[in-house]
Amino acid sequence: MTDSCIFCAIVAGRQPARTVYQDETVTVFWDIHPQARIHLLIVPNQHIRSLAEAEDVDPALLGRCLQVAAKVAREQGIAETGYRVVTNVGPHAGQSVFHLHFHLLGGNPLRLPLG
Ligand code: 5GP
Ligand code: ZN
């Protein structure tokens, strides 16, 4: 855990969030500035700066994040209409919170192209 990290604080319950799922490895909560009707953040409980550090962590943790994204999408009723899972890494991608997270976006048609 990192004291100054907002997502570590949410995972630990020190900072309020609209949490929809939590287990021993992953926490899911609503994004505070939604960019789609459904905009949830899938966050590993362990502090990892970004996907750039993927090789330093248990690959099962990364897989579990994607499994939970699919599960939560199903529970939110967007499995059939479709959704997007995105992770931003570094400045060109606009990463603003340096604790790995996957955006789950759906509930309406999403814009393309991504770049
Ligand atoms: P990034 O830009 O790093 O890919 O995404 C960070 C996301 O976290 C943004 O979509 C932003 O709205 C969201 N966010 C930032 N601070 C908070 C917060 O305190 N609570 C919640 N629920 N979302 C946050
Ligand atoms: Zn953190």
GROMACS .gro file of C-alpha atoms and ligand atoms in nm:
model
  140
    1MET     CA    1   0.000   0.000   0.000
    2THR     CA    2   0.114   0.353  -0.076
    3ASP     CA    3  -0.011   0.625   0.160
    4SER     CA    4  -0.050   0.894  -0.106
    5CYS     CA    5  -0.227   0.671  -0.360
    6ILE     CA    6  -0.598   0.744  -0.400
    7PHE     CA    7  -0.678   0.393  -0.527
    8CYS     CA    8  -0.489   0.228  -0.238
    9ALA     CA    9  -0.705   0.443  -0.007
   10ILE     CA   10  -1.024   0.329  -0.183
   11VAL     CA   11  -0.916  -0.037  -0.171
   12ALA     CA   12  -0.847  -0.003   0.202
   13GLY     CA   13  -1.180   0.175   0.265
   14ARG     CA   14  -1.004   0.495   0.379
   15GLN     CA   15  -1.151   0.691   0.086
   16PRO     CA   16  -1.519   0.659  -0.011
   17ALA     CA   17  -1.613   0.508  -0.345
   18ARG     CA   18  -1.916   0.339  -0.497
   19THR     CA   19  -1.771  -0.010  -0.479
   20VAL     CA   20  -1.957  -0.286  -0.666
   21TYR     CA   21  -1.719  -0.577  -0.609
   22GLN     CA   22  -1.424  -0.665  -0.388
   23ASP     CA   23  -1.231  -0.983  -0.319
   24GLU     CA   24  -0.884  -1.056  -0.185
   25THR     CA   25  -0.714  -0.946  -0.509
   26VAL     CA   26  -0.940  -0.701  -0.695
   27THR     CA   27  -1.171  -0.406  -0.621
   28VAL     CA   28  -1.424  -0.256  -0.864
   29PHE     CA   29  -1.587   0.085  -0.822
   30TRP     CA   30  -1.760   0.353  -1.028
   31ASP     CA   31  -1.539   0.613  -1.194
   32ILE     CA   32  -1.597   0.956  -1.041
   33HIS     CA   33  -1.609   1.119  -1.390
   34PRO     CA   34  -1.795   0.866  -1.605
   35GLN     CA   35  -1.724   0.868  -1.980
   36ALA     CA   36  -2.002   0.622  -2.062
   37ARG     CA   37  -2.330   0.519  -1.899
   38ILE     CA   38  -2.138   0.235  -1.734
   39HIS     CA   39  -1.784   0.334  -1.635
   40LEU     CA   40  -1.624   0.115  -1.372
   41LEU     CA   41  -1.261   0.079  -1.266
   42ILE     CA   42  -1.114  -0.267  -1.209
   43VAL     CA   43  -0.825  -0.220  -0.966
   44PRO     CA   44  -0.582  -0.479  -0.827
   45ASN     CA   45  -0.566  -0.442  -0.449
   46GLN     CA   46  -0.186  -0.454  -0.471
   47HIS     CA   47  -0.021  -0.124  -0.561
   48ILE     CA   48   0.123  -0.157  -0.913
   49ARG     CA   49   0.207   0.168  -1.095
   50SER     CA   50   0.084   0.060  -1.438
   51LEU     CA   51   0.082  -0.223  -1.688
   52ALA     CA   52   0.446  -0.132  -1.759
   53GLU     CA   53   0.528  -0.325  -1.438
   54ALA     CA   54   0.338  -0.635  -1.551
   55GLU     CA   55   0.644  -0.857  -1.555
   56ASP     CA   56   0.709  -0.783  -1.187
   57VAL     CA   57   0.371  -0.912  -1.068
   58ASP     CA   58   0.187  -1.243  -1.052
   59PRO     CA   59   0.034  -1.297  -1.397
   60ALA     CA   60  -0.268  -1.456  -1.229
   61LEU     CA   61  -0.348  -1.117  -1.079
   62LEU     CA   62  -0.363  -0.957  -1.424
   63GLY     CA   63  -0.580  -1.242  -1.554
   64ARG     CA   64  -0.810  -1.209  -1.256
   65CYS     CA   65  -0.863  -0.838  -1.332
   66LEU     CA   66  -0.990  -0.928  -1.680
   67GLN     CA   67  -1.208  -1.212  -1.548
   68VAL     CA   68  -1.365  -0.971  -1.298
   69ALA     CA   69  -1.418  -0.714  -1.574
   70ALA     CA   70  -1.620  -0.970  -1.771
   71LYS     CA   71  -1.813  -1.079  -1.461
   72VAL     CA   72  -1.903  -0.723  -1.362
   73ALA     CA   73  -1.999  -0.641  -1.723
   74ARG     CA   74  -2.240  -0.935  -1.714
   75GLU     CA   75  -2.382  -0.822  -1.379
   76GLN     CA   76  -2.429  -0.467  -1.512
   77GLY     CA   77  -2.626  -0.607  -1.807
   78ILE     CA   78  -2.384  -0.500  -2.082
   79ALA     CA   79  -2.241  -0.839  -2.182
   80GLU     CA   80  -2.474  -0.864  -2.482
   81THR     CA   81  -2.457  -0.503  -2.603
   82GLY     CA   82  -2.081  -0.496  -2.560
   83TYR     CA   83  -1.819  -0.299  -2.380
   84ARG     CA   84  -1.457  -0.185  -2.385
   85VAL     CA   85  -1.178  -0.259  -2.138
   86VAL     CA   86  -0.889  -0.010  -2.147
   87THR     CA   87  -0.579   0.060  -1.944
   88ASN     CA   88  -0.378   0.378  -1.991
   89VAL     CA   89   0.000   0.368  -1.949
   90GLY     CA   90   0.203   0.687  -1.915
   91PRO     CA   91   0.172   1.039  -2.056
   92HIS     CA   92   0.073   0.974  -2.418
   93ALA     CA   93  -0.218   0.761  -2.296
   94GLY     CA   94  -0.316   1.023  -2.037
   95GLN     CA   95  -0.266   0.806  -1.731
   96SER     CA   96  -0.356   1.023  -1.433
   97VAL     CA   97  -0.370   0.773  -1.145
   98PHE     CA   98  -0.053   0.571  -1.104
   99HIS     CA   99  -0.212   0.257  -0.962
  100LEU     CA  100  -0.293   0.003  -1.233
  101HIS     CA  101  -0.660   0.004  -1.332
  102PHE     CA  102  -0.873  -0.119  -1.618
  103HIS     CA  103  -1.158   0.103  -1.735
  104LEU     CA  104  -1.477  -0.092  -1.812
  105LEU     CA  105  -1.691   0.121  -2.045
  106GLY     CA  106  -2.030   0.037  -2.192
  107GLY     CA  107  -2.403   0.092  -2.175
  108ASN     CA  108  -2.402   0.307  -2.491
  109PRO     CA  109  -2.217   0.301  -2.824
  110LEU     CA  110  -1.852   0.393  -2.768
  111ARG     CA  111  -1.646   0.624  -2.984
  112LEU     CA  112  -1.379   0.505  -3.227
  113PRO     CA  113  -1.100   0.533  -3.321
  114LEU     CA  114  -0.917   0.493  -2.992
  115GLY     CA  115  -0.604   0.678  -3.102
  1165GP     P1  116  -0.651   0.725  -1.596
  1165GP     O1  117  -0.662   0.863  -1.655
  1165GP     O2  118  -0.535   0.715  -1.500
  1165GP     O3  119  -0.652   0.615  -1.697
  1165GP     O4  120  -0.785   0.703  -1.514
  1165GP     C1  121  -0.803   0.749  -1.386
  1165GP     C2  122  -0.953   0.749  -1.362
  1165GP     O5  123  -0.975   0.754  -1.224
  1165GP     C3  124  -1.024   0.868  -1.427
  1165GP     O6  125  -1.124   0.822  -1.516
  1165GP     C4  126  -1.081   0.943  -1.307
  1165GP     O7  127  -1.209   0.997  -1.333
  1165GP     C5  128  -1.085   0.836  -1.198
  1165GP     N1  129  -1.068   0.886  -1.063
  1165GP     C6  130  -0.971   0.973  -1.022
  1165GP     N2  131  -0.983   0.995  -0.889
  1165GP     C7  132  -1.089   0.920  -0.848
  1165GP     C8  133  -1.150   0.902  -0.720
  1165GP     O8  134  -1.110   0.958  -0.618
  1165GP     N3  135  -1.257   0.819  -0.715
  1165GP     C9  136  -1.304   0.753  -0.825
  1165GP     N4  137  -1.411   0.673  -0.809
  1165GP     N5  138  -1.249   0.770  -0.948
  1165GP    C10  139  -1.142   0.851  -0.958
  117ZN      ZN  140  -0.204   0.240  -0.501
   0.00000   0.00000   0.00000
